GROMACS .gro file of C-alpha atoms in nm:
model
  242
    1UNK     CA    1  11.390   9.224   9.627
    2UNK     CA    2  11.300   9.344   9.276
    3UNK     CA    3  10.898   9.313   9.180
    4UNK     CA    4  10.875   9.334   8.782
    5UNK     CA    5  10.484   9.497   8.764
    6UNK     CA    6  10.310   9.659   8.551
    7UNK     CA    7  10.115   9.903   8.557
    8UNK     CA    8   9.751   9.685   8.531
    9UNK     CA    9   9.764   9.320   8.510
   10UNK     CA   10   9.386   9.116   8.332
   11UNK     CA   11   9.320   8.787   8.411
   12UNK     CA   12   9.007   8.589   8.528
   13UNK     CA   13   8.814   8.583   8.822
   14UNK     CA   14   8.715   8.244   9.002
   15UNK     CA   15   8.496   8.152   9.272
   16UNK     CA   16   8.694   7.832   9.317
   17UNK     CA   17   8.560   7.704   9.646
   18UNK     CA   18   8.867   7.677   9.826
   19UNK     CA   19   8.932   8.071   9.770
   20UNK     CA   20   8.863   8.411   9.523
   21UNK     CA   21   9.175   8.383   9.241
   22UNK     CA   22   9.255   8.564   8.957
   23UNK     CA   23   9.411   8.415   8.735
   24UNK     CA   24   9.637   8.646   8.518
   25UNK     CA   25   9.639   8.671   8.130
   26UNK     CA   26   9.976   8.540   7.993
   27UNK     CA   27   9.991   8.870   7.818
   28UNK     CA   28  10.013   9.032   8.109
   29UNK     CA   29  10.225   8.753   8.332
   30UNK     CA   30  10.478   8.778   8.075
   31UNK     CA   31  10.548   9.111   8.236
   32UNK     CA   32  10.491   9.057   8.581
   33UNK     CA   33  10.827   8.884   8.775
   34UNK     CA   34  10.986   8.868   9.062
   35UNK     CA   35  11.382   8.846   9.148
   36UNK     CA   36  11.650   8.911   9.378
   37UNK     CA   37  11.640   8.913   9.762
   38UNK     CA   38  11.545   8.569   9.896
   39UNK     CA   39  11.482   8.435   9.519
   40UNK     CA   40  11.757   8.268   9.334
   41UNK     CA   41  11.550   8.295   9.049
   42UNK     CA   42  11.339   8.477   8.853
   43UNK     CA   43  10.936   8.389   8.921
   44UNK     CA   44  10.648   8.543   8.698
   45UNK     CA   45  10.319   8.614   8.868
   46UNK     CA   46  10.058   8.388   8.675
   47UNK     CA   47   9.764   8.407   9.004
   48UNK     CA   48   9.691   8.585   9.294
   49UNK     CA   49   9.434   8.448   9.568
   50UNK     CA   50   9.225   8.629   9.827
   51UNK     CA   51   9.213   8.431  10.203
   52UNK     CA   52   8.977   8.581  10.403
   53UNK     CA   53   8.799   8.501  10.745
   54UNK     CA   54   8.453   8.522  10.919
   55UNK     CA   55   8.601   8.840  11.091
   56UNK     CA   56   8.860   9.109  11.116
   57UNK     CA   57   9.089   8.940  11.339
   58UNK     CA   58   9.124   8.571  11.170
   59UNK     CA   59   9.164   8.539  10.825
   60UNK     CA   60   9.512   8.553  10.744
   61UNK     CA   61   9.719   8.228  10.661
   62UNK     CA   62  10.006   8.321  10.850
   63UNK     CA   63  10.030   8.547  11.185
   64UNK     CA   64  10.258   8.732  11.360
   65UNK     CA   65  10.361   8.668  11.690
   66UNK     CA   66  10.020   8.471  11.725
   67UNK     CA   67   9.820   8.712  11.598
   68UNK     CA   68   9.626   8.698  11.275
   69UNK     CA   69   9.463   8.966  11.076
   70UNK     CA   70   9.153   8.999  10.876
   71UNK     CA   71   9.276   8.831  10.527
   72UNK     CA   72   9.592   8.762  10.323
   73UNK     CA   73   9.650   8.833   9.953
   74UNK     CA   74   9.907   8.574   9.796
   75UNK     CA   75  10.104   8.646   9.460
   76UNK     CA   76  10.137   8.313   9.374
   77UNK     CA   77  10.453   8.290   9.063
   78UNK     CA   78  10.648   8.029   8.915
   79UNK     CA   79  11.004   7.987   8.855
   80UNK     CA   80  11.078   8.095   8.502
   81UNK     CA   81  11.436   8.040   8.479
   82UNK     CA   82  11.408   7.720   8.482
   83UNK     CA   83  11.033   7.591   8.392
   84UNK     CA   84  10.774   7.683   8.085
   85UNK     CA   85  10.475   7.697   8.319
   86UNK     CA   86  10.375   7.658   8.642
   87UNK     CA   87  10.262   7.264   8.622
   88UNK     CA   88  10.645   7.222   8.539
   89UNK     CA   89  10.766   7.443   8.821
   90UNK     CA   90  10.556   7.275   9.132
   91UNK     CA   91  10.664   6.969   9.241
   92UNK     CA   92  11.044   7.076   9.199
   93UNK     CA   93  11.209   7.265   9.502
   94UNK     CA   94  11.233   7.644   9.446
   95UNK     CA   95  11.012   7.600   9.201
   96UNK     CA   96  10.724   7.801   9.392
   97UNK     CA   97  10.782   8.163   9.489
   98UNK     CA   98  10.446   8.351   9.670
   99UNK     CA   99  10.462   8.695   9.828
  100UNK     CA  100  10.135   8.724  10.074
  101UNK     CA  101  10.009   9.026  10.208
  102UNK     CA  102   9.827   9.098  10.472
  103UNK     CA  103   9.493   9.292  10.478
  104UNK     CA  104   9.374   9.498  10.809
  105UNK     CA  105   9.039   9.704  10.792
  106UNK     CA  106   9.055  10.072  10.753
  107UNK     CA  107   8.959  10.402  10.609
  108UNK     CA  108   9.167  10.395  10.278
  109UNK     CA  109   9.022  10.329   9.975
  110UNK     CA  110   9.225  10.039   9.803
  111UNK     CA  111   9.166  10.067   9.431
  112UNK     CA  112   9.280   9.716   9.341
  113UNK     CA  113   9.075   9.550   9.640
  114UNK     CA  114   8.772   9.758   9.518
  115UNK     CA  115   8.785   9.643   9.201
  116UNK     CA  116   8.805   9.258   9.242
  117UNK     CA  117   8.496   9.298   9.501
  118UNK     CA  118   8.307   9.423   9.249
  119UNK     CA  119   8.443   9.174   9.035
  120UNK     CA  120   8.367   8.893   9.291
  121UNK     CA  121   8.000   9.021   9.309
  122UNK     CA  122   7.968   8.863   8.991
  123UNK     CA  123   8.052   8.501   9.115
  124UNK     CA  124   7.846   8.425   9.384
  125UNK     CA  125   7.862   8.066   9.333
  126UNK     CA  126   8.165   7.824   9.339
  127UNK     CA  127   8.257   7.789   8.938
  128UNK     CA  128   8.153   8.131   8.868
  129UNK     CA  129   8.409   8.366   8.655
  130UNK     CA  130   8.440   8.711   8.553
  131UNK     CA  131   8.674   8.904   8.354
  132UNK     CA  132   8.876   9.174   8.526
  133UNK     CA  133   9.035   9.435   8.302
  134UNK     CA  134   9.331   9.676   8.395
  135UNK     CA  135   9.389   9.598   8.743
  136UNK     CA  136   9.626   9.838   8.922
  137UNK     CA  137   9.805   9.573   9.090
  138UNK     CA  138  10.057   9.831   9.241
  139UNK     CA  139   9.795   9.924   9.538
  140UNK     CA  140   9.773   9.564   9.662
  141UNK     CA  141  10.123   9.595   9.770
  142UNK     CA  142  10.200   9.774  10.077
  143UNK     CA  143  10.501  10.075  10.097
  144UNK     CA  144  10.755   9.851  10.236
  145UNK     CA  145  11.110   9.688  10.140
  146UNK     CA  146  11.099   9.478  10.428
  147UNK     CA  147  10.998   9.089  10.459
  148UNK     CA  148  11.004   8.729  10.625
  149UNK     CA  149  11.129   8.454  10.408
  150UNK     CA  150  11.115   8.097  10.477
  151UNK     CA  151  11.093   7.753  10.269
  152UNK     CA  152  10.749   7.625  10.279
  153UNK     CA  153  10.441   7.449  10.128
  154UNK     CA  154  10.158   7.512   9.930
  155UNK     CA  155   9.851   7.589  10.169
  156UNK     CA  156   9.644   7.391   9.945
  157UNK     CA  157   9.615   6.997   9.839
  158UNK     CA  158   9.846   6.858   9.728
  159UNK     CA  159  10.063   7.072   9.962
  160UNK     CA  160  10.394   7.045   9.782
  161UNK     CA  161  10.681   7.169   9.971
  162UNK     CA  162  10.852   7.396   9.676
  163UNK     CA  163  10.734   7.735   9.795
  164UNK     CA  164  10.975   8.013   9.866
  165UNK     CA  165  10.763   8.219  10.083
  166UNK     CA  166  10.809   8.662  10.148
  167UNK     CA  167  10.571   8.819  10.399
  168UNK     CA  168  10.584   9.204  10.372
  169UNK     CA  169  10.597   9.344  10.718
  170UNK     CA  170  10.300   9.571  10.632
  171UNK     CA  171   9.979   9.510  10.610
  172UNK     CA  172   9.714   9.699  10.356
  173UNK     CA  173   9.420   9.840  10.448
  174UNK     CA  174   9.104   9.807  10.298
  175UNK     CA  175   8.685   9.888  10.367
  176UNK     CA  176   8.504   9.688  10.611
  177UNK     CA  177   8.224   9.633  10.379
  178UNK     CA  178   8.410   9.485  10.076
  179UNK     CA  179   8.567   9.233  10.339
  180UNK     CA  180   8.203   9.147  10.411
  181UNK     CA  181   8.100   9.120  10.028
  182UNK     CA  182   8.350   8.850  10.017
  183UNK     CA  183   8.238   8.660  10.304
  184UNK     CA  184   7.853   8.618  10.144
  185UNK     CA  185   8.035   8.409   9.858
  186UNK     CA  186   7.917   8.067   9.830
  187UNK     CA  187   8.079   7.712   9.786
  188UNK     CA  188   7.952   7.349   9.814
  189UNK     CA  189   8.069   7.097  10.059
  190UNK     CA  190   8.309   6.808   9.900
  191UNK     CA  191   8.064   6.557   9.759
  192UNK     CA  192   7.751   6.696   9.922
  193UNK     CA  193   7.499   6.941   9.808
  194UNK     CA  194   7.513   7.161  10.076
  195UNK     CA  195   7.590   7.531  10.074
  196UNK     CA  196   7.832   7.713  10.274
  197UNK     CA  197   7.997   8.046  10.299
  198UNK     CA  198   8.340   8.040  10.140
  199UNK     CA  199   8.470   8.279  10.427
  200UNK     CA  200   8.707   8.084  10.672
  201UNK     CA  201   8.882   7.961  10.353
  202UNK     CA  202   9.218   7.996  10.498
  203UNK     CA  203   9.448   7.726  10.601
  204UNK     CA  204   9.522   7.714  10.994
  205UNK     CA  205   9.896   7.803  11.083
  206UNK     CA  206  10.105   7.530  11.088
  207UNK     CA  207  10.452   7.418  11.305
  208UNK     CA  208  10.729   7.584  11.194
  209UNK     CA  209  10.925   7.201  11.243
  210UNK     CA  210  11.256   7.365  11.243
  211UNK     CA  211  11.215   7.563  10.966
  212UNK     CA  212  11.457   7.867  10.959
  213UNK     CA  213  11.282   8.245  10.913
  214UNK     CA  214  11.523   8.477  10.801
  215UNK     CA  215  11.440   8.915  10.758
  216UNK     CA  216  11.587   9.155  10.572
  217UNK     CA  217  11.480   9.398  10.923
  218UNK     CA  218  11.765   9.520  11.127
  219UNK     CA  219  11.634   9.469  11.479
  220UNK     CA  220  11.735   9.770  11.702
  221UNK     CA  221  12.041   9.741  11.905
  222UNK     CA  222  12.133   9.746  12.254
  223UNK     CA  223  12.521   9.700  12.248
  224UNK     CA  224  12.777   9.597  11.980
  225UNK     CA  225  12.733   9.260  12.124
  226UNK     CA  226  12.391   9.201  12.010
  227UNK     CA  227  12.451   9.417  11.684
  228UNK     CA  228  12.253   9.275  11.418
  229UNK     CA  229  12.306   9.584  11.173
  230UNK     CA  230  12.399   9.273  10.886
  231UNK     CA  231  12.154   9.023  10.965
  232UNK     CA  232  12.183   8.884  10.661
  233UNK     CA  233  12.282   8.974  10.251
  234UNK     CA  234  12.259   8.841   9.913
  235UNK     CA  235  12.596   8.784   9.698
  236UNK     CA  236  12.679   8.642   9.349
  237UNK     CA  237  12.987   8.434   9.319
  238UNK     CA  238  13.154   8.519   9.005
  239UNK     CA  239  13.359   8.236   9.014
  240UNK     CA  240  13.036   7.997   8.990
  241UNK     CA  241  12.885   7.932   8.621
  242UNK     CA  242  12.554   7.719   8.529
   0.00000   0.00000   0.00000
């Protein structure tokens, strides 16, 4: 698939409660898209939203093979082909496109992480915001043309199934300590005034209920019987017009 970045992408920081999002500058989503690969479409990046757990091993919003990992960034974008703005684009199917990521603990610096932390420092409390400037969104991506794709939801009320969802099959790496700066954020309970730690803010897995997840990875091969060297590919019909 194709990812449309640029180099630094602004937007907003929020402490929303439910997670840590930025919330990109139209300036700047005007240049940020996706395409190709599982997509149809073309989706522009207007968020991206931080899921993170009480420890290193469950934070993530999806797993692998049962196992989760210590948080999950999602590029959440909207289907501009067809919709003005995201409020068009998510109750209509295909209208949702999100590429998550997963985050493991280690020794690398992650520029991009860093810099939200710091950010997220400044919005301790649920309804807090901060301005981020010239985030290098490149190094919250990991090295990798390789993904899981399925037809989903939203992880998040009202749950609207519309999401085209890509899971890099790489994780990035980032400090132990800015994992734990995140995990001191606060948010209050619906309807209550009690205060609680916004880490644990991701969304249990879920049943697949016959949903099919396809890959882009060739498996390795143990006969031309079980070749799977073209899993899958991606073709326009030039004989088909809109």
């Amino acid at each position: 698939m194709n990812l449309h970045l640029p180099d630094s992408i602004s937007g907003t920081l929020v402490n929303t409660g439910n997670d840590v999002s930025l919330r990109i500058d139209d300036s700047a989503a005007s240049g940020a898209n996706f395409s190709d690969g599982p997509l149809m479409y073309t989706y522009r990046l207007t968020q991206l939203v931080l899921h993170f757990g009480k420890s290193d091993t469950n934070g993530s919003e999806h797993s692998v093979d049962g196992n989760s990992f210590a948080a999950e960034i999602q590029f959440i974008a909207y289907n501009s082909d067809l919709y003005k703005s995201m409020a068009d684009a998510i109750q209509v199917p295909y209208g949702i496109a999100i590429i998550a990521v997963f985050v493991e603990v280690g020794e690398e610096d992650n520029e991009a992480f860093r810099i939200l932390v710091e950010h997220a420092k400044q919005v301790p409390w649920q309804g807090q915001k901060s301005t981020v400037q010239k985030l290098p969104v490149w190094s919250l991506l990991p090295d990798t043309n390789y993904y899981l794709t399925y037809e989903g939801s939203l992880t998040q009320p009202a749950c609207h199934e519309t999401v085209t969802w890509v899971l890099f099959n790489k994780p990035v790496y980032v400090d132990k300590q800015q994992l734990n700066t995140l995990r001191q954020l606060r948010k209050r309970l619906y309807g209550e005034e009690t205060v609680t730690q916004l880490a644990g803010n991701h969304r249990p897995t879920m049943p697949l209920n016959n949903r099919a997840v396809r890959t882009n990875i060739n498996y390795p091969t143990t006969g031309d019987l079980c070749n799977m060297k073209k899993i899958t590919f991606y073709e326009v019909n030039p004989t088909l017009t809109v």
